Coordinates of C-alpha atoms in Angstrom, one line a residue:
M1 CA -13.8 -32.8 14.8
R2 CA -17.2 -31.7 13.0
T3 CA -18.5 -28.9 11.4
D4 CA -22.2 -28.7 10.4
G5 CA -23.2 -32.0 10.8
R6 CA -19.8 -33.2 8.5
R7 CA -16.5 -35.0 9.3
T8 CA -14.0 -32.9 7.8
R9 CA -11.9 -34.5 5.1
R10 CA -8.2 -35.3 5.5
L11 CA -6.9 -32.5 2.7
A12 CA -4.5 -33.8 -0.3
G13 CA -0.9 -32.6 -0.2
S14 CA -1.9 -30.4 -2.8
E15 CA -4.4 -28.9 -1.5
T16 CA -2.5 -28.1 2.3
A17 CA 0.5 -26.8 -0.5
A18 CA -2.0 -24.2 -1.7
C19 CA -3.3 -23.2 1.9
A20 CA 0.4 -23.0 2.9
G21 CA 1.8 -21.1 -0.1
L22 CA -0.8 -18.6 -0.6
T23 CA -0.2 -17.9 3.0
A24 CA 3.7 -17.9 2.6
L25 CA 3.3 -15.4 -0.3
V26 CA 0.9 -12.8 1.4
F27 CA 3.4 -12.7 4.8
G28 CA 6.7 -12.9 2.8
A29 CA 5.1 -9.4 1.5
V30 CA 4.3 -8.1 5.1
L31 CA 8.2 -9.2 6.2
A32 CA 9.6 -7.5 3.2
F33 CA 8.5 -4.1 4.8
G34 CA 4.5 -4.3 3.7
A35 CA 6.2 -4.4 0.2
S36 CA 6.1 -0.8 -0.2
D37 CA 9.0 -0.6 -2.5
T38 CA 7.8 -0.1 -6.1
A39 CA 10.7 -2.6 -7.0
V40 CA 9.3 -5.1 -4.3
A41 CA 5.8 -4.7 -5.1
A42 CA 6.3 -5.5 -8.5
V43 CA 7.8 -8.7 -7.6
F44 CA 5.5 -9.4 -5.5
A45 CA 2.4 -9.1 -7.8
G46 CA 4.4 -10.9 -10.4
L47 CA 4.5 -13.9 -7.6
Y48 CA 0.9 -13.4 -6.9
A49 CA 0.0 -13.9 -10.9
L50 CA 2.8 -17.1 -10.8
G51 CA 0.9 -18.6 -7.5
L52 CA -2.4 -18.7 -9.9
V53 CA -1.0 -20.2 -13.0
I54 CA 0.8 -22.8 -10.9
L55 CA -2.3 -23.4 -8.7
L56 CA -4.5 -24.2 -12.0
A57 CA -1.9 -25.8 -14.1
A58 CA -0.6 -28.3 -11.2
C59 CA -4.3 -29.0 -9.4
G60 CA -6.8 -30.4 -11.3
W61 CA -9.3 -29.8 -8.5
A62 CA -8.6 -26.1 -9.1
R63 CA -9.5 -26.3 -12.1
R64 CA -12.6 -28.3 -12.1
D65 CA -13.5 -25.6 -8.7
L66 CA -13.3 -22.6 -10.6
A67 CA -15.9 -23.8 -13.5
R68 CA -18.3 -25.0 -10.0
L69 CA -18.0 -21.7 -8.8
G70 CA -20.4 -18.7 -10.3
G71 CA -21.0 -15.7 -9.9
W72 CA -17.4 -14.1 -12.6
T73 CA -19.4 -12.5 -14.8
V74 CA -20.3 -9.2 -12.7
P75 CA -16.8 -8.9 -11.2
A76 CA -15.0 -9.7 -14.2
V77 CA -17.1 -7.0 -15.9
L78 CA -16.6 -4.7 -12.8
A79 CA -12.9 -5.3 -12.8
A80 CA -12.9 -4.4 -16.9
L81 CA -14.5 -1.3 -16.0
L82 CA -12.0 -0.6 -13.2
L83 CA -8.9 -1.3 -15.3
A84 CA -9.9 0.9 -17.7
A85 CA -11.1 4.0 -15.4
V86 CA -7.8 3.7 -13.8
L87 CA -5.5 3.4 -17.2
A88 CA -7.7 6.0 -18.7
P89 CA -5.5 9.4 -17.2
L90 CA -2.5 8.1 -19.6
T91 CA -4.2 10.0 -22.2
P92 CA -5.3 13.2 -22.7
W93 CA -8.7 12.5 -23.5
T94 CA -10.3 12.7 -20.2
P95 CA -12.5 15.1 -19.2
D96 CA -10.1 16.6 -16.8
G97 CA -8.1 16.7 -20.0
P98 CA -4.1 16.9 -20.3
H99 CA -2.2 18.7 -17.1
P100 CA -0.3 21.5 -18.1
V101 CA 2.9 20.3 -16.9
W102 CA 2.9 18.1 -20.1
T103 CA 3.2 21.7 -22.3
Y104 CA 6.7 21.4 -21.6
L105 CA 7.1 18.5 -23.3
P106 CA 5.3 19.7 -26.7
D107 CA 6.5 16.9 -28.9
G108 CA 5.7 13.9 -26.9
P109 CA 2.1 12.8 -25.9
A110 CA 0.1 15.0 -23.1
A111 CA -1.9 12.9 -20.5
S112 CA -4.1 13.6 -17.0
T113 CA -1.6 12.1 -14.8
L114 CA 1.5 13.3 -13.7
D115 CA 3.6 9.8 -13.8
R116 CA 2.4 7.3 -15.9
S117 CA 5.0 5.3 -14.8
A118 CA 3.3 5.5 -11.2
V119 CA -0.2 4.3 -12.9
L120 CA 1.3 1.0 -14.7
L121 CA 3.4 0.3 -11.9
N122 CA 0.1 0.3 -9.8
V123 CA -2.0 -1.2 -12.3
L124 CA 0.2 -4.2 -12.4
N125 CA -0.1 -4.3 -8.5
L126 CA -4.0 -4.4 -9.2
L127 CA -3.8 -7.0 -11.3
G128 CA -1.7 -9.0 -9.0
L129 CA -4.2 -8.5 -6.8
F130 CA -7.1 -9.7 -8.8
C131 CA -4.9 -12.7 -9.6
L132 CA -4.5 -13.3 -5.3
Y133 CA -8.0 -13.0 -5.1
V134 CA -9.3 -15.9 -8.0
A135 CA -6.2 -18.3 -5.8
G136 CA -8.0 -17.6 -2.6
R137 CA -11.8 -18.1 -4.0
V138 CA -10.7 -20.9 -6.1
V139 CA -8.9 -22.4 -2.7
A140 CA -11.8 -21.7 -0.5
A141 CA -14.3 -23.6 -2.8
S142 CA -13.9 -26.5 -0.5
Q143 CA -15.2 -25.6 2.8
T144 CA -12.4 -27.9 4.1
R145 CA -10.0 -26.0 2.4
G146 CA -11.4 -22.4 2.7
R147 CA -11.1 -23.2 6.6
R148 CA -7.7 -24.5 6.0
L149 CA -7.0 -21.5 4.5
L150 CA -8.3 -19.1 7.1
A151 CA -6.6 -21.0 10.2
F152 CA -3.4 -21.0 8.5
M153 CA -3.8 -16.7 7.5
L154 CA -4.3 -16.6 11.4
W155 CA -1.7 -18.6 13.0
G156 CA 0.7 -16.9 10.6
L157 CA -1.0 -13.5 11.6
G158 CA 0.1 -14.9 15.1
I159 CA 3.9 -15.9 14.3
Y160 CA 4.1 -12.8 12.7
A161 CA 2.6 -10.6 15.9
A162 CA 4.7 -12.8 18.4
G163 CA 8.1 -12.1 16.6
A164 CA 6.6 -8.2 16.3
L165 CA 6.2 -7.8 19.9
V166 CA 9.4 -9.6 20.9
H167 CA 11.2 -7.9 18.5
H168 CA 9.8 -4.6 19.8
V169 CA 9.6 -5.1 23.7
G170 CA 13.4 -7.3 23.9
L171 CA 15.6 -4.7 20.8
R172 CA 13.7 -1.5 21.2
G173 CA 11.8 -1.8 24.7
E174 CA 10.3 2.1 24.1
G175 CA 8.1 3.9 21.5
R176 CA 5.2 2.5 19.2
M177 CA 5.3 -0.6 17.6
A178 CA 5.1 -0.5 13.8
A179 CA 6.5 -4.4 13.2
T180 CA 7.6 -4.6 9.4
L181 CA 4.9 -2.0 8.1
L182 CA 7.2 1.0 8.5
G183 CA 3.8 2.7 10.8
P184 CA 1.9 2.1 13.8
N185 CA -1.2 2.7 12.3
S186 CA -1.0 0.3 9.4
A187 CA 0.2 -2.3 12.2
A188 CA -3.0 -1.6 14.3
T189 CA -5.3 -2.2 11.2
V190 CA -3.7 -5.8 10.6
F191 CA -3.5 -6.3 14.5
A192 CA -6.8 -5.5 14.9
A193 CA -8.9 -7.3 11.8
G194 CA -6.6 -10.3 13.3
V195 CA -8.6 -9.7 16.4
V196 CA -11.8 -10.0 15.1
M197 CA -10.9 -12.9 12.9
A198 CA -9.3 -14.6 15.8
A199 CA -12.7 -14.0 17.7
A200 CA -14.6 -15.3 15.0
A201 CA -12.7 -18.8 14.6
L202 CA -13.0 -19.0 18.8
A203 CA -16.7 -18.5 18.2
Q204 CA -16.9 -21.3 15.8
R205 CA -14.3 -23.3 17.7
L206 CA -17.0 -23.1 20.5
R207 CA -20.3 -23.4 18.5
R208 CA -21.4 -27.0 20.1
G209 CA -19.5 -27.1 23.4
G210 CA -20.1 -23.6 24.1
S211 CA -17.3 -22.5 27.3
A212 CA -17.3 -26.3 28.3
A213 CA -15.1 -26.6 25.9
L214 CA -12.3 -24.2 27.3
K215 CA -13.4 -25.7 30.9
K216 CA -12.1 -28.9 29.6
G217 CA -8.8 -27.6 28.4
D218 CA -9.6 -27.9 24.3
P219 CA -6.4 -27.6 23.2
R220 CA -7.0 -25.6 19.6
A221 CA -10.1 -23.4 21.5
V222 CA -7.2 -22.2 24.2
A223 CA -4.9 -21.8 21.5
L224 CA -7.3 -19.4 19.8
V225 CA -7.5 -17.9 23.2
G226 CA -3.8 -17.2 23.4
L227 CA -4.4 -15.4 19.7
V228 CA -7.0 -13.3 20.1
A229 CA -4.6 -12.3 24.0
L230 CA -1.6 -11.6 21.6
L231 CA -3.1 -9.6 18.7
V232 CA -5.2 -7.3 21.6
V233 CA -1.8 -6.3 23.2
C234 CA -0.2 -5.9 19.7
V235 CA -2.8 -3.5 18.6
L236 CA -2.1 -1.5 22.7
M237 CA 1.7 -1.6 21.6
T238 CA 1.4 0.4 18.2
A239 CA -0.4 3.1 20.8
S240 CA -2.9 3.8 17.2
R241 CA -6.2 5.7 18.6
G242 CA -7.6 4.8 15.0
G243 CA -6.5 1.4 15.7
L244 CA -7.8 0.9 18.7
I245 CA -11.3 2.2 18.1
A246 CA -11.9 1.0 14.3
G247 CA -10.8 -2.2 16.1
A248 CA -13.0 -1.8 19.3
I249 CA -16.0 -1.6 17.2
G250 CA -15.3 -4.2 15.0
A251 CA -15.4 -6.7 18.1
A252 CA -18.3 -4.9 19.6
L253 CA -20.0 -5.5 16.4
F254 CA -18.9 -8.8 15.9
T255 CA -19.6 -9.7 19.5
I256 CA -23.9 -8.1 19.5
W257 CA -24.3 -9.9 16.3
Q258 CA -23.1 -13.3 17.1
A259 CA -25.1 -12.9 20.5
L260 CA -28.3 -12.3 18.5
A261 CA -27.3 -14.6 15.2
G262 CA -28.0 -18.4 14.9
R263 CA -30.2 -20.8 17.6
R264 CA -27.2 -22.9 17.7
M265 CA -24.7 -20.3 19.4
T266 CA -24.6 -20.2 22.8
R267 CA -24.7 -17.2 24.2
S268 CA -21.7 -18.3 26.8
G269 CA -19.4 -18.8 23.5
V270 CA -20.2 -15.0 22.9
L271 CA -19.0 -14.1 27.0
V272 CA -16.2 -15.8 26.3
V273 CA -15.0 -13.8 23.1
G274 CA -16.3 -10.8 24.1
G275 CA -15.1 -11.0 27.7
A276 CA -12.0 -12.3 26.5
A277 CA -11.0 -8.8 24.9
V278 CA -12.0 -6.7 27.6
L279 CA -10.0 -8.9 29.8
L280 CA -7.5 -9.0 28.0
V281 CA -6.9 -4.8 27.5
A282 CA -7.9 -3.9 30.9
V283 CA -4.9 -6.8 32.2
L284 CA -1.9 -7.2 29.6
G285 CA -2.3 -3.7 28.3
L286 CA -1.0 -2.5 30.9
N287 CA 2.1 -1.9 30.0
G288 CA 1.2 0.2 26.9
A289 CA -1.8 2.0 29.1
G290 CA 0.4 5.3 29.6
L291 CA 1.5 5.4 25.8
V292 CA -2.2 4.5 24.5
A293 CA -3.3 8.0 26.8
E294 CA -0.5 9.9 26.1
R295 CA -1.5 9.4 22.3
F296 CA -5.4 10.2 22.9
D297 CA -3.5 13.4 25.0
L298 CA -2.5 14.5 21.6
A299 CA -5.9 13.5 19.3
Q300 CA -7.1 17.1 18.7
Q301 CA -3.8 18.6 17.5
D302 CA -2.9 15.4 15.6
L303 CA -6.5 15.6 13.8
D304 CA -5.9 19.7 13.1
I305 CA -3.0 18.2 11.5
R306 CA -4.6 15.8 9.5
R307 CA -6.8 18.7 8.4
Q308 CA -3.9 20.3 6.9
I309 CA -2.9 17.5 5.4
I310 CA -5.9 16.4 3.7
A311 CA -7.6 20.1 2.9
P312 CA -4.7 20.9 -0.2
H313 CA -5.7 17.1 -1.5
W314 CA -9.1 18.0 -1.4
R315 CA -8.5 21.0 -3.1
A316 CA -6.3 18.9 -6.0
F317 CA -9.2 15.8 -6.0
L318 CA -11.4 19.0 -6.9
S319 CA -9.3 20.3 -10.0
S320 CA -9.4 16.8 -11.2
P321 CA -12.0 15.1 -10.3
W322 CA -13.3 12.5 -13.0
F323 CA -10.4 10.4 -13.3
G324 CA -8.0 12.0 -10.8
Y325 CA -3.9 12.0 -11.2
G326 CA -3.5 8.5 -11.7
L327 CA -3.0 5.9 -9.5
G328 CA 0.2 6.4 -7.5
G329 CA 0.1 9.9 -8.0
F330 CA -0.1 10.9 -4.4
T331 CA 3.9 11.7 -4.5
S332 CA 3.9 14.4 -7.3
V333 CA 0.5 16.1 -6.4
N334 CA 1.9 16.5 -2.6
Q335 CA 5.2 17.7 -4.0
M336 CA 3.5 20.1 -6.4
L337 CA 1.2 21.4 -3.3
M338 CA 3.7 21.8 -0.8
T339 CA 3.8 25.8 0.4
E340 CA 6.0 26.9 3.1
A341 CA 2.6 27.4 5.2
T342 CA 1.7 23.2 4.4
L343 CA 5.8 22.5 4.3
R344 CA 5.7 20.8 8.1
E345 CA 2.6 18.8 7.4
L346 CA 3.4 17.9 4.2
H347 CA 7.0 17.1 3.6
N348 CA 7.5 13.8 4.9
V349 CA 4.1 12.3 4.3
R350 CA 3.4 8.9 2.4
A351 CA -0.1 9.2 1.7
V352 CA -3.3 11.5 2.3
H353 CA -4.2 9.8 5.7
N354 CA -7.7 9.6 4.7
L355 CA -8.2 6.3 2.5
Y356 CA -11.2 8.0 0.8
V357 CA -9.8 11.4 -0.3
Q358 CA -6.9 9.7 -1.5
W359 CA -8.6 7.0 -3.5
L360 CA -10.7 10.3 -5.1
E361 CA -7.3 11.9 -5.5
E362 CA -5.4 9.0 -7.5
A363 CA -9.0 7.6 -9.5
G364 CA -11.7 10.3 -9.8
V365 CA -14.9 10.0 -8.8
V366 CA -15.3 7.5 -11.9
G367 CA -12.1 5.2 -11.0
A368 CA -13.0 4.8 -6.5
A369 CA -16.6 4.5 -7.9
L370 CA -15.9 1.4 -9.6
M371 CA -14.0 0.5 -6.7
A372 CA -16.7 0.7 -4.3
A373 CA -18.7 -1.1 -6.3
L374 CA -16.1 -4.0 -7.1
L375 CA -15.6 -4.1 -3.8
G376 CA -19.8 -4.2 -3.1
Q377 CA -20.5 -6.9 -4.9
R378 CA -17.6 -9.1 -3.4
L379 CA -18.8 -8.2 -0.3
A380 CA -22.6 -8.7 -0.9
P381 CA -22.8 -12.5 -0.9
I382 CA -20.5 -12.3 2.0
V383 CA -23.3 -10.4 4.0
R384 CA -26.3 -12.1 2.8
A385 CA -23.8 -15.3 4.5
A386 CA -23.3 -13.4 7.9
F387 CA -27.1 -13.6 8.3
G388 CA -27.2 -17.1 8.2
A389 CA -26.2 -20.5 10.9
G390 CA -23.9 -22.4 11.1
G391 CA -19.6 -22.1 10.7
V392 CA -19.4 -20.5 7.6
G393 CA -22.5 -17.4 8.9
I394 CA -19.7 -17.4 11.5
W395 CA -16.9 -16.5 9.6
A396 CA -18.7 -14.5 6.8
R397 CA -19.7 -12.3 9.8
G398 CA -16.3 -12.4 11.4
A399 CA -15.2 -11.1 7.6
V400 CA -17.9 -8.3 7.7
C401 CA -16.2 -6.7 10.8
A402 CA -12.7 -6.9 10.3
A403 CA -13.7 -5.4 6.8
A404 CA -15.4 -2.6 9.0
V405 CA -11.9 -2.3 11.1
F406 CA -10.5 -2.0 7.6
L407 CA -12.6 1.2 6.8
I408 CA -13.2 2.8 9.6
H409 CA -9.8 2.9 10.4
G410 CA -9.3 4.1 6.6
L411 CA -11.4 7.6 7.5
S412 CA -7.8 8.5 9.4
D413 CA -4.8 6.4 7.9
F414 CA -3.9 5.0 5.0
A415 CA -3.3 1.1 5.9
L416 CA -5.3 -0.4 2.3
Q417 CA -2.5 1.5 0.4
V418 CA 0.0 -0.7 1.7
P419 CA 0.9 -3.2 -0.8
A420 CA 1.1 -5.9 1.8
I421 CA -2.4 -5.2 3.5
Q422 CA -4.0 -4.8 0.7
A423 CA -2.4 -8.4 -0.4
L424 CA -3.8 -9.8 2.7
A425 CA -7.2 -8.2 2.7
A426 CA -7.7 -9.5 -0.6
L427 CA -6.7 -13.7 0.2
G428 CA -8.9 -13.3 3.1
L429 CA -11.7 -11.8 1.1
G430 CA -11.4 -14.7 -1.5
A431 CA -11.1 -17.1 1.2
V432 CA -14.0 -16.0 2.8
G433 CA -15.5 -15.3 -0.5
G434 CA -15.0 -19.1 -1.6
L435 CA -16.8 -20.0 1.5
V436 CA -20.1 -18.9 1.2
S437 CA -20.3 -19.1 -3.0
P438 CA -22.8 -21.7 -4.2
R439 CA -21.6 -24.1 -6.4
R440 CA -22.9 -25.3 -9.4
E441 CA -23.1 -29.4 -9.1
T442 CA -21.3 -30.9 -12.2
R443 CA -21.8 -34.8 -11.5
G444 CA -21.2 -36.4 -14.4
A445 CA -20.8 -33.4 -16.4
R446 CA -17.4 -32.6 -17.9
P447 CA -15.4 -29.3 -16.7
D448 CA -16.0 -26.3 -18.3
L449 CA -12.5 -25.9 -19.3
A450 CA -13.3 -21.7 -20.5
P451 CA -12.7 -20.2 -17.0
A452 CA -9.2 -22.5 -16.1
R453 CA -7.9 -20.9 -19.7
L454 CA -9.0 -17.5 -19.2
A455 CA -7.5 -16.9 -16.0
L456 CA -4.5 -19.0 -16.8
A457 CA -4.4 -16.6 -19.9
G458 CA -5.2 -13.7 -17.4
G459 CA -2.4 -15.0 -14.4
G460 CA 0.4 -15.7 -17.4
A461 CA -0.1 -11.9 -18.8
C462 CA 0.7 -10.7 -15.4
A463 CA 3.4 -12.6 -14.8
V464 CA 5.0 -11.2 -18.2
V465 CA 4.1 -7.5 -17.6
A466 CA 5.9 -8.1 -14.0
V467 CA 8.9 -9.8 -15.3
L468 CA 8.6 -6.7 -18.0
L469 CA 8.2 -3.4 -15.2
G470 CA 10.2 -5.6 -12.1
A471 CA 13.3 -6.8 -13.5
P472 CA 14.7 -3.6 -14.2
L473 CA 13.6 -2.4 -11.2
L474 CA 15.3 -4.9 -9.1
A475 CA 18.5 -4.9 -11.4
A476 CA 18.6 -1.3 -10.4
K477 CA 18.4 -2.0 -6.5
V478 CA 21.1 -4.4 -6.7
G479 CA 23.4 -2.5 -8.7
G480 CA 22.3 -4.1 -12.1
D481 CA 21.0 -1.9 -15.2
L482 CA 18.6 -2.9 -17.7
S483 CA 17.5 1.0 -18.4
A484 CA 18.5 0.0 -22.1
W485 CA 14.7 -2.2 -22.0
P486 CA 11.8 -0.1 -23.5
T487 CA 9.9 -1.2 -20.7
A488 CA 11.9 -0.2 -17.8
P489 CA 9.8 1.9 -15.3
A490 CA 11.4 6.0 -14.4
D491 CA 13.0 4.2 -10.9
A492 CA 15.3 1.9 -13.3
L493 CA 16.0 5.0 -15.7
A494 CA 16.8 7.7 -12.7
A495 CA 18.9 4.8 -10.9
S496 CA 20.9 4.5 -13.8
I497 CA 21.2 8.4 -15.0
E498 CA 22.4 9.3 -11.5
R499 CA 25.3 6.3 -11.5
G500 CA 26.1 8.0 -15.1
V501 CA 26.3 12.1 -14.2
A502 CA 28.3 10.9 -10.6
R503 CA 31.4 9.7 -13.3
K504 CA 33.7 12.5 -14.3
D505 CA 34.5 12.8 -18.3
L506 CA 31.8 10.8 -19.9
S507 CA 32.2 10.1 -23.3
A508 CA 29.9 11.6 -25.9
E509 CA 28.5 7.8 -26.2
E510 CA 27.5 8.2 -22.9
L511 CA 26.4 11.8 -22.8
A512 CA 24.1 10.3 -25.7
R513 CA 22.5 7.5 -23.9
L514 CA 22.2 9.6 -20.5
D515 CA 20.3 12.2 -22.9
G516 CA 18.2 9.6 -24.4
L517 CA 17.3 8.0 -20.7
S518 CA 16.9 11.3 -19.4
R519 CA 13.9 12.1 -22.1
R520 CA 12.6 8.6 -21.2
E521 CA 12.2 9.5 -17.7
L522 CA 9.9 13.0 -18.7
A523 CA 8.0 11.7 -21.2
S524 CA 7.2 9.2 -18.2
R525 CA 6.7 11.4 -15.6
P526 CA 7.6 15.2 -16.4
G527 CA 5.7 16.2 -12.8
S528 CA 8.3 14.8 -11.3
G529 CA 11.0 17.5 -9.4
S530 CA 13.6 14.8 -9.3
A531 CA 13.4 13.9 -12.9
W532 CA 14.1 17.5 -13.7
L533 CA 17.3 17.9 -11.6
R534 CA 18.7 14.5 -13.3
R535 CA 17.7 16.3 -16.7
A536 CA 19.6 19.9 -15.3
A537 CA 22.6 17.5 -14.5
V538 CA 22.8 15.7 -17.8
D539 CA 22.8 18.7 -19.9
A540 CA 25.7 20.4 -17.2
A541 CA 27.5 17.2 -18.1
A542 CA 26.7 18.2 -21.9
G543 CA 28.5 21.6 -21.3
L544 CA 24.8 23.2 -22.3
D545 CA 23.8 25.8 -19.9
G546 CA 21.0 27.1 -20.7
P547 CA 19.6 23.7 -21.5
S548 CA 20.7 22.9 -17.7
A549 CA 19.0 26.5 -16.2
L550 CA 16.0 25.6 -17.3
A551 CA 15.9 22.8 -16.6
L552 CA 16.5 23.7 -13.5
E553 CA 13.7 26.0 -13.0
R554 CA 11.4 23.4 -13.7
S555 CA 12.1 21.6 -11.1
F556 CA 11.6 24.2 -8.9
T557 CA 8.4 24.9 -10.6
V558 CA 6.4 21.4 -10.3
A559 CA 8.4 20.7 -6.5
P560 CA 8.8 23.8 -5.0
L561 CA 9.6 23.1 -1.0
Q562 CA 10.3 19.0 -2.1
T563 CA 13.0 18.5 0.5
S564 CA 14.2 15.3 0.2
L565 CA 15.9 17.1 -3.1
F566 CA 16.7 20.2 -1.3
N567 CA 20.6 18.7 -0.6
A568 CA 21.2 17.7 -4.0
R569 CA 19.5 20.9 -5.4
T570 CA 21.3 23.0 -3.5
R571 CA 24.8 21.7 -4.4
F572 CA 23.7 22.2 -8.0
A573 CA 22.5 25.4 -8.2
Y574 CA 25.5 27.1 -5.9
E575 CA 27.8 25.2 -8.1
R576 CA 26.9 26.7 -11.3
W577 CA 25.2 30.1 -9.7
D578 CA 27.6 32.1 -12.4
R579 CA 25.7 30.4 -14.7
L580 CA 22.0 30.2 -13.4
T581 CA 18.8 32.4 -14.7
P582 CA 17.5 34.9 -12.1
T583 CA 14.2 33.0 -12.2
A584 CA 16.4 29.9 -11.3
R585 CA 18.6 31.6 -8.5
A586 CA 15.2 32.9 -6.7
Q587 CA 13.8 29.8 -6.9
T588 CA 16.7 28.6 -5.1
I589 CA 16.6 31.2 -2.4
E590 CA 13.4 30.5 -1.7
Q591 CA 13.8 26.7 -1.1
L592 CA 17.0 27.6 0.9
S593 CA 15.1 30.3 2.7
A594 CA 11.9 27.8 3.7
E595 CA 14.4 25.3 4.9
W596 CA 15.9 27.8 7.4
R597 CA 12.8 28.6 9.1
R598 CA 11.4 24.3 9.2
A599 CA 14.7 23.4 10.8
N600 CA 16.8 24.6 12.7
W601 CA 18.8 21.1 13.1
K602 CA 20.0 22.3 9.3
R603 CA 21.7 25.0 9.9
K604 CA 24.8 24.0 11.1
E605 CA 24.4 21.1 7.9
L606 CA 24.0 24.4 5.7
V607 CA 27.2 26.4 7.0
R608 CA 29.2 22.9 6.1
M609 CA 27.3 22.9 2.5
A610 CA 28.1 26.5 2.1
N611 CA 32.4 26.0 2.5
E612 CA 31.9 22.6 0.4
I613 CA 30.9 24.8 -2.5
R614 CA 33.6 25.0 -4.8
N615 CA 32.3 27.5 -7.2
P616 CA 33.3 30.7 -5.9
A617 CA 30.1 32.9 -7.2
G618 CA 27.9 30.0 -5.6
R619 CA 30.3 29.8 -2.5
V620 CA 29.7 33.9 -1.3
G621 CA 26.3 33.5 -2.4
L622 CA 25.3 30.8 -0.3
A623 CA 27.3 32.4 2.5
L624 CA 25.8 35.6 2.3
Q625 CA 22.5 34.4 2.0
L626 CA 22.9 32.6 5.3
T627 CA 24.4 36.0 6.8
V628 CA 20.8 37.1 5.7
L629 CA 19.1 34.7 7.1
R630 CA 20.8 34.5 10.5
L631 CA 20.0 38.6 11.1
R632 CA 16.1 38.7 10.0
Q633 CA 15.6 34.9 12.2
P634 CA 18.9 34.0 14.6

């Protein structure tokens, strides 16, 4: 096969292995339920960094091509500024000032964020994405390797899509397809962007021969048509309105751009690309048409729900506009914002459902502006290349249109908040960025080793941080305990505390250990209702009724209606009903009343809970309160 007038060279084994390894890494994260779990995300961030280190340490061509690639200074400066901006909420010295919740811990340093641990874990993920981008760009410094990497990613997506479709149709057979990304909308974003990139690959294949290649049965062209078909069907099976609209806009933009670009691009090839998508939507999508139509019928209702989700978070952003509440702060902010009026909409959301509002809420104007500047600076050379001719121009146009899919769907969803989807986007951006990058000639000159040394140091540091933060989290997941590590994140501390307070007859030494862990957790995230509930449980186990009641009050104050805490917090309160303060009792009754009105299906469960309470005062108190609620609202 010829590309741009040159015969494609045969790749060395290490080059093919690099392409396959990077592809396997990102799809491993996708298969691990999008790496949405904090422990899994930390592990994959470390693997991305380790991948960069191995690439540069083992492959001389990688070190050479890193030196040949120019244009690292500006993105490096922007990345450093972005890191400084997202780390700033760890301190109280931002223009937003320390959050009031830190007044509960007067002896410790305050911060603008509600959750220091979440900030550090998200910064680790960001560093991992930087490493993945650099690795992708270095691999794609050779156009042959770049095309191979993009091909591996596309066929990896095809295998994943086929497996997801078979699983959905064969095992579930109904509802919306979410694949392993825990949400149909997130899956739709990935598949829709994949449609655009697969169309770009097909257009690149048909660039010289046009539709004649299909008529002659060119295996690669036919396979790419099948890939486009498969991905279109997968988008339809998600029944995602935003994904369908964003995908349609991205595909239409690419088709029109292709029709207008390049003297060598035959219009028949464009017609094949555009016509294939339209035909497949009409024919292959009939099986999911009813579900899609039903989803569009509910559009206005769901739009109202999204407005109710976004509105309080927009107000929260306005309360801390400059540097936000810290990356990963959504969960704590959302729990704090919940009132009975917004409980139905906010109690089980994983994100704001608007990418840009969430960026502003977590990173503030400064952090969001730097994110946009870094993304724009990395996209700028790709956009310039998209106006050129040849195969590189086609890939660049596909990348720009695929980016448009992500950014358009971000208006109503949060796919780019999913760690594995971020990794896919970072690797794809790096691959296309490497394809379009200018190369500095180094013939006869000794390659500059400084860029490789810096990248090795950065990747190595990121891998070490991933071990320090990720190992305690991973140990907690499998039943181990590394909470004694000074770097253990709050979730690892929480797991150890919960296992400890579940035991009976705790020794003084064990109580002291749990007390220390609880203090460390609160010093990390005083805005967490669950952290304060664990503090209350530790104090109760030590026989400290006053501090325990105060900690319970603070749990309700920072997360008044947190539904995931309802059962544990209500049981704890009624088991100690005669030792609670009036404020703690009132807070308990307030959440009980809200849950009674929100979830009819919980009422029998609440009656069972009342019968299981061992404290006589608590059992009578809960039974009486349920009777009052039943009389008020049968």
